[in-house]
Coordinates of C-alpha atoms and ligand atoms in Angstrom, one line a residue:
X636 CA 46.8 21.6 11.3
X637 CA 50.6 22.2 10.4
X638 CA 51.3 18.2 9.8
X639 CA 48.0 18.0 7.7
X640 CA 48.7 20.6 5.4
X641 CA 52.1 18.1 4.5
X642 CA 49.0 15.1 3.8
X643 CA 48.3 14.4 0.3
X644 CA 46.1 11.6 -1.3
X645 CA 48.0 9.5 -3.6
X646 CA 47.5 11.5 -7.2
X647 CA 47.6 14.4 -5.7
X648 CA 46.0 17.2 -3.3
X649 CA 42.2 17.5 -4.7
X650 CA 41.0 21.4 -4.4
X651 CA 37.6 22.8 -3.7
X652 CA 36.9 24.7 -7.0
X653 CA 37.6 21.0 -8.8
X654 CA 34.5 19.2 -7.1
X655 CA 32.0 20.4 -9.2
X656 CA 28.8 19.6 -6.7
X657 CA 30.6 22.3 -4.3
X658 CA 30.9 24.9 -6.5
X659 CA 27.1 25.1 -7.1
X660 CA 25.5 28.8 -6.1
X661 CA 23.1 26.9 -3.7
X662 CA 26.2 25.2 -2.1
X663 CA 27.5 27.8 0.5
X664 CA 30.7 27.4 2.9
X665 CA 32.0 29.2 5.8
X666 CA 35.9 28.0 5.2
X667 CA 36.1 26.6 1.5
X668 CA 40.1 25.9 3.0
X669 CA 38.5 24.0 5.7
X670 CA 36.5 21.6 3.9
X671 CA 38.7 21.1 1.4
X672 CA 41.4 20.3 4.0
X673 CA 38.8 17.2 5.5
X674 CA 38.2 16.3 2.2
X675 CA 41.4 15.8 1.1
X676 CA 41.8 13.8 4.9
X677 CA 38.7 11.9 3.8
X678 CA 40.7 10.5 0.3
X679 CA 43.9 9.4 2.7
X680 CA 41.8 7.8 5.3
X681 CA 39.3 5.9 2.8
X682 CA 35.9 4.2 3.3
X683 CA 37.3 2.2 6.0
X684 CA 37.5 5.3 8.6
X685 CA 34.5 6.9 7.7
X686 CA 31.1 7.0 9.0
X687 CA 27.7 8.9 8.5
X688 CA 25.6 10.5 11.0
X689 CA 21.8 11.6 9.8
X690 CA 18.9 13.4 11.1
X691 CA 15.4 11.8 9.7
X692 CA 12.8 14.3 9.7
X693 CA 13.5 16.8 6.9
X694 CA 17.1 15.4 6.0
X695 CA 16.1 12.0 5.2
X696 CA 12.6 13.1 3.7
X697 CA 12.4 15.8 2.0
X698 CA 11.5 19.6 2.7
X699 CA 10.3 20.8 -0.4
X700 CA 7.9 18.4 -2.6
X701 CA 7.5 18.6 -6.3
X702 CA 3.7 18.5 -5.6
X703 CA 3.6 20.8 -2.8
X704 CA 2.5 17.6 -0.7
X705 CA 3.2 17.8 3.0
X706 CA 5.7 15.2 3.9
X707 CA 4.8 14.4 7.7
X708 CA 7.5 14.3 10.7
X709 CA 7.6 10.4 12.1
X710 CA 5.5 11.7 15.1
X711 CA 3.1 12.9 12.3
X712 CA 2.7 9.4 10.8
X713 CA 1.8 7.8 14.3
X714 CA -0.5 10.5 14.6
X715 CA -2.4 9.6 11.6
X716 CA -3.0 6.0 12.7
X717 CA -6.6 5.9 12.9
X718 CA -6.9 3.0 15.9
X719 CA -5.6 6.0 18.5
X720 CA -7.9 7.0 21.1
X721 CA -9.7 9.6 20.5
X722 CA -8.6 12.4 23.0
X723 CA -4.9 11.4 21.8
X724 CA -5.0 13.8 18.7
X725 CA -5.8 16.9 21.4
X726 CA -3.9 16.2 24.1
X727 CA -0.7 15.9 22.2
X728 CA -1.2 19.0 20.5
X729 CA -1.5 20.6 23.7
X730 CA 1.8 19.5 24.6
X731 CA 3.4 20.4 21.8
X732 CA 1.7 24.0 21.9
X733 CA 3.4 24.3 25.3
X734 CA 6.9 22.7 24.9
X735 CA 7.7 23.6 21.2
X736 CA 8.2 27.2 22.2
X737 CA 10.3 26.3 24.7
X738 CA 12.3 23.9 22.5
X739 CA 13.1 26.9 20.1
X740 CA 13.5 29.7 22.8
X741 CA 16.6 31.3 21.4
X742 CA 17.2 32.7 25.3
X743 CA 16.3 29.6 27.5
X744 CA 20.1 27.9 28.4
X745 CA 20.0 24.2 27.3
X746 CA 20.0 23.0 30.8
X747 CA 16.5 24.1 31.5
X748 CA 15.1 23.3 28.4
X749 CA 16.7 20.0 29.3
X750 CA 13.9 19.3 31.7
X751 CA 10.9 20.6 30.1
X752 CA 12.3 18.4 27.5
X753 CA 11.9 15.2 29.2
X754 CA 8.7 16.1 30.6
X755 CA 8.0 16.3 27.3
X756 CA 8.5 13.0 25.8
X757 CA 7.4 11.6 29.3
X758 CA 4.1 13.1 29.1
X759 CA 4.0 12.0 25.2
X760 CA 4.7 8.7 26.3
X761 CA 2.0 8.1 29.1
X762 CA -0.6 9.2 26.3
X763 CA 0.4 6.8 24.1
X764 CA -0.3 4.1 26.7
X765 CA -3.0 1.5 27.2
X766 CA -4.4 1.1 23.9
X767 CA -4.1 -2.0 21.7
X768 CA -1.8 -0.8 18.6
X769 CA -0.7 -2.4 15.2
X770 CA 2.3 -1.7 13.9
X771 CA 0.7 -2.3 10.5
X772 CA -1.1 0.7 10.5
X773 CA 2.3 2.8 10.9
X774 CA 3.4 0.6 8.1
X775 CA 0.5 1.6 5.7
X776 CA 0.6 5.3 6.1
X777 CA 4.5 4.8 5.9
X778 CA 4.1 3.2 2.5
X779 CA 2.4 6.7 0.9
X780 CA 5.4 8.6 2.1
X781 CA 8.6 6.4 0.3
X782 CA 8.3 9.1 -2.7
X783 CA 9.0 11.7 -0.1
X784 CA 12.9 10.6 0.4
X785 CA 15.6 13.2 -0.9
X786 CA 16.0 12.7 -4.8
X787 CA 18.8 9.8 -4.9
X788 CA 18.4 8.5 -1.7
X789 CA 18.2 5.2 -2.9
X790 CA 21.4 6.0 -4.7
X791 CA 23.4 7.1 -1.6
X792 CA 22.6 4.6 0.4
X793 CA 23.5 1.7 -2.1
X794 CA 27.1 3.4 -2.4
X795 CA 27.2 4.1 1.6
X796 CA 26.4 -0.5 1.6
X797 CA 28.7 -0.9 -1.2
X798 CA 31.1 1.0 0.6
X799 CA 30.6 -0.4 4.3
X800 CA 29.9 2.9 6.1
X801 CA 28.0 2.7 9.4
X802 CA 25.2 4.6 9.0
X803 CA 23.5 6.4 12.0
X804 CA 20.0 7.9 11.6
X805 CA 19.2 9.8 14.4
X806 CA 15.6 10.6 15.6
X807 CA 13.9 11.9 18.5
X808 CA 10.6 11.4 17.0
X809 CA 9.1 7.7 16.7
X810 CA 11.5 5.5 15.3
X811 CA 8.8 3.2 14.2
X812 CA 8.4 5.4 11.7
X813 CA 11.3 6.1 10.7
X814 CA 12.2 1.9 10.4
X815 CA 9.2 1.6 8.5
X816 CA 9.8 4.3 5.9
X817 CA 13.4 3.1 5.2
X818 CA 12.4 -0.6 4.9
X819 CA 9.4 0.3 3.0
X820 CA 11.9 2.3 0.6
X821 CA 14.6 -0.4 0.5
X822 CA 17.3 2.0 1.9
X823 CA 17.5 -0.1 5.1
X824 CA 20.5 -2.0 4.7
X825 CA 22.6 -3.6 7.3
X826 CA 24.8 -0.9 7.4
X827 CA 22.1 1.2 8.7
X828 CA 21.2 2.1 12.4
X829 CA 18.5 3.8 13.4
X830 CA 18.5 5.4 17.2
X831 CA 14.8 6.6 18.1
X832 CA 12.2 6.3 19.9
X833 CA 10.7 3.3 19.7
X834 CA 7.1 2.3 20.9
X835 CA 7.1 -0.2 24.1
X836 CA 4.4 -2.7 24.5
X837 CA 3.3 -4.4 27.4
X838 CA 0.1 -7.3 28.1
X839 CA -1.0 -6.8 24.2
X840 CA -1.5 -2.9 24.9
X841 CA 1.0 0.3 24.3
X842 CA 3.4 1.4 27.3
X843 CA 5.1 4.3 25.8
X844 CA 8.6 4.2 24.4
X845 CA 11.6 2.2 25.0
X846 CA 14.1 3.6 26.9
X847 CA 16.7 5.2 26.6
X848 CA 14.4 8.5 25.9
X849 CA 16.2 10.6 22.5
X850 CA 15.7 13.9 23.0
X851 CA 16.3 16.8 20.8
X852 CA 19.5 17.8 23.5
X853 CA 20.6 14.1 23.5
X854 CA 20.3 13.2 19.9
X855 CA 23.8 12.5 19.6
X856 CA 26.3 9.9 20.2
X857 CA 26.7 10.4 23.6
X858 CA 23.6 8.1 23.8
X859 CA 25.0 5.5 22.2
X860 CA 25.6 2.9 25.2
X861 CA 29.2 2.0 25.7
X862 CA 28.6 -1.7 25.7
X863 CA 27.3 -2.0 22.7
X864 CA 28.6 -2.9 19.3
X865 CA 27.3 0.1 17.2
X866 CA 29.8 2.3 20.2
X867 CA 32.7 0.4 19.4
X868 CA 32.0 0.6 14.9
X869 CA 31.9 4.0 15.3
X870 CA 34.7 5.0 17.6
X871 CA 37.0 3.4 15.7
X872 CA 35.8 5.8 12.2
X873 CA 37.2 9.3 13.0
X874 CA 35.7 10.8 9.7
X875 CA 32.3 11.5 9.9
X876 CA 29.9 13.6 7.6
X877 CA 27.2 14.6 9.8
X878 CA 23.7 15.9 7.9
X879 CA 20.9 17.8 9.2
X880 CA 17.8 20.3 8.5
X881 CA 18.1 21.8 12.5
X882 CA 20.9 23.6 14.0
X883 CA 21.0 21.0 17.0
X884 CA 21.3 18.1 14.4
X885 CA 25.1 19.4 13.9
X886 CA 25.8 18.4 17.5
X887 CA 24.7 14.9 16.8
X888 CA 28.7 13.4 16.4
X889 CA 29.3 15.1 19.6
X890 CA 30.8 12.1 21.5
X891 CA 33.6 11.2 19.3
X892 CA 36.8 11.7 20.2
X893 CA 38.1 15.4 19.6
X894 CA 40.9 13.9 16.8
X895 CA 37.7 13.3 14.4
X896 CA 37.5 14.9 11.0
X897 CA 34.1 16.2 10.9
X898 CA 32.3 17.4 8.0
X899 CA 28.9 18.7 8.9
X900 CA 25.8 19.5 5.7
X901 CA 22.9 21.5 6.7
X902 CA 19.7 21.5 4.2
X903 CA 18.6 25.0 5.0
X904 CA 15.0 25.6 3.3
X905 CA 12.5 28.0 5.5
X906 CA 13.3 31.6 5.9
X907 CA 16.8 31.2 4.4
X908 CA 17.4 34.7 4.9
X909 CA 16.8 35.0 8.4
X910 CA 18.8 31.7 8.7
X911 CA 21.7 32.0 6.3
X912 CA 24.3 33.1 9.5
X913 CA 23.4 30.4 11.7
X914 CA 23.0 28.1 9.7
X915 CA 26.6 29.3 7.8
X916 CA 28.3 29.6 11.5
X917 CA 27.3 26.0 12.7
X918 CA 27.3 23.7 9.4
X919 CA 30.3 23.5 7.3
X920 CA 28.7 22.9 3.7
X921 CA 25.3 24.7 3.7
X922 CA 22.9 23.8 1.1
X923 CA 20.1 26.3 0.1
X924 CA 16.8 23.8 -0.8
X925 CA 18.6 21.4 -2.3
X926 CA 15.8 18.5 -2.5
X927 CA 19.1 15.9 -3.4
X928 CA 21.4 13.9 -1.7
X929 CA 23.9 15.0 -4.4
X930 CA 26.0 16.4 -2.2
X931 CA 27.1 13.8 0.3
X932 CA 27.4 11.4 -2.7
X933 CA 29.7 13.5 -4.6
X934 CA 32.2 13.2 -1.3
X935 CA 31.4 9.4 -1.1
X936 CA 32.0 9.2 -5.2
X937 CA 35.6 10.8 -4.6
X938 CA 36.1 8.5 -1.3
X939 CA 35.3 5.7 -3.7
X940 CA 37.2 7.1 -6.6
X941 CA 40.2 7.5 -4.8
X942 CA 40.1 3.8 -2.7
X943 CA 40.1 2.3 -5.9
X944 CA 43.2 4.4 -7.0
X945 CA 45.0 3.2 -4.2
X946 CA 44.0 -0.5 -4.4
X947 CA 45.3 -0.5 -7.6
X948 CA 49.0 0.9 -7.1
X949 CA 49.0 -1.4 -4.2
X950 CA 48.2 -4.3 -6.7
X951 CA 51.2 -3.1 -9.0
X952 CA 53.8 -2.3 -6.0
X953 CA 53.0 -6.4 -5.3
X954 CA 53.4 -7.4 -8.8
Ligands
M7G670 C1 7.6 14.5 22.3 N1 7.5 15.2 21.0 C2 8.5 15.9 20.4 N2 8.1 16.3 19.2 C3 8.8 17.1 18.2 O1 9.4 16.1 17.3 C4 10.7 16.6 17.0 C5 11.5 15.3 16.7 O2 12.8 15.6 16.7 P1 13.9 15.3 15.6 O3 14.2 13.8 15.5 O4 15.1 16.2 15.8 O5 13.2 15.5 14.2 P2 13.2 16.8 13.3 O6 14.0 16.5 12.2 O7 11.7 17.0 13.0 O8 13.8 18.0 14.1 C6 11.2 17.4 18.2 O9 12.1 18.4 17.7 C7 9.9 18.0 18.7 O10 9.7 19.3 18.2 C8 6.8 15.9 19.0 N3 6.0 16.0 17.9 C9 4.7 15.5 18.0 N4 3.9 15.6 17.0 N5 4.3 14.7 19.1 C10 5.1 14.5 20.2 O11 4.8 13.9 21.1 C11 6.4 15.1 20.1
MG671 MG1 15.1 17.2 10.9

């Protein structure tokens, strides 16, 4: 930390209490020092070394409604599709009766819930097998849900394009879904990678999902194959803001190299309370149902801000 603390943004060293979104009373942080210290790394670094990491269900969409509608998870909107058999409904409910206690057992060590974890999404994906599927029906129920996106995410992810930040968006539900929501909301810019689940088809019918398997102990970038050219984009952009609604989502940059500058949000909504010191020990910036993506675009504003501070003096130290 010592040779950090010497770092300063051209302009000057920026300081918590001066970035108006943070100092809202629904905006809560563990080390106030600690983000500001990232933050101020974040302004040196610029837009070329950053990246974004997202969760979908819940972070993405939003918790809370103005309406009090029900925003369904991606599994959710697949499950609505009216063209599935007609045990599917059932069966999958039984399955998630018997592995979504598991998933949250606070006393099970993540290597055995690793297993029932796969068996899981195995057994999810031999029911959704051997039926004749459209994608368009996805795409329809998809279309009601567009409202449901976090207040100004159209906003945020213009800026993130204009910007050139990879984008990750990180799902281990159906990534079908998730596609077809952010196309169908114009977010889904080329900048913008979703890793998911994504349904496999095979003679005309469904064959489950696409390997590799996201589960809710792999969803992170440790997944990402090494080959590939999303693994190489993002190894090379140390600062990452990482957003979630579920304590595992802040594992999802886990992967990058331990130099990284990590800032992680957590939307915290149900039983805040109960939640507040988990939530407060795992997430860096913890916001208390905060419907917006005002947050992460004030950093990005300041990124931006400051880039175009520095372009300039570089324009007059050529002149
Ligand atoms: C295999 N499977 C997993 N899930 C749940 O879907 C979630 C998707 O995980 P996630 O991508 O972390 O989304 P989140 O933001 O909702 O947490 C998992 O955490 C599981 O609880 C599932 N939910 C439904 N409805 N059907 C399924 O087959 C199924
Ligand atoms: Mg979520």
């Amino acid at each position: 930390m010592g040779c950090d603390e010497k770092r300063e943004p051209a302009g000057g060293r920026l300081r918590v209490q001066d970035i108006p979104a943070l100092t809202q009373d629904h905006c809560r942080m563990r080390d106030p020092a600690e983000v500001e210290r990232i933050i101020n790394e974040f302004l040196i670094g610029g837009p070329e070394r950053m990246q974004i990491v997202s969760d979908f269900d819940y972070t993405i969409t939003k918790q809370r409604t103005e309406d009090g509608g029900a925003v369904p998870s991606s599994f959710g909107i697949f499950n609505a599709c009216q063209s599935l058999p007609e045990n599917f409904k059932a069966e999958t409910d039984k399955l998630y009766h018997k592995y979504r206690p598991i998933e949250i057992d606070p006393h099970m060590p993540i290597a055995e819930k690793v297993q029932y974890m796969i068996e899981w999404w195995t057994k999810s994906g031999e029911l959704t097998s051997g039926f004749p599927f459209d994608q368009s029906e996805i795409d329809q129920i998809a279309s009601k849900y567009t409202h449901a996106l976090r207040d100004r995410t159209h906003e945020f992810f213009a800026d993130l394009q204009r910007l050139g930040i990879p984008t990750l968006v990180f799902s281990a539900g159906l990534g079908n879904s998730v596609v077809s929501v952010l196309r169908q909301a114009n977010v889904l810019h080329p900048n913008v990678k979703v890793v998911s689940n994504f349904l496999q088809f095979r003679d005309g019918l469904l064959d489950g999902f696409q390997q590799p398997m996201i589960h809710t102990f792999n969803k992170n970038e440790t997944v990402l194959n090494e080959t590939s050219e999303y693994y190489d984009l993002v190894h090379t952009r140390d600062h990452i803001i990482v957003m979630g609604d579920s304590i595992g989502d802040a594992d999802m940059a886990s992967g990058v190299p331990a130099s990284s500058h990590i800032i992680k949000i957590g939307f915290l909504f149900d039983h805040v309370e109960a939640n507040m010191k988990k939530y407060m020990d795992t997430f860096d910036i913890v916001l208390v149902d905060d419907q917006t993506m005002d947050v992460p675009r004030s950093l990005l504003s300041l990124i931006e801000k400051q880039h175009k501070l520095n372009l300039e003096a570089a324009k007059q130290s050529s002149l």
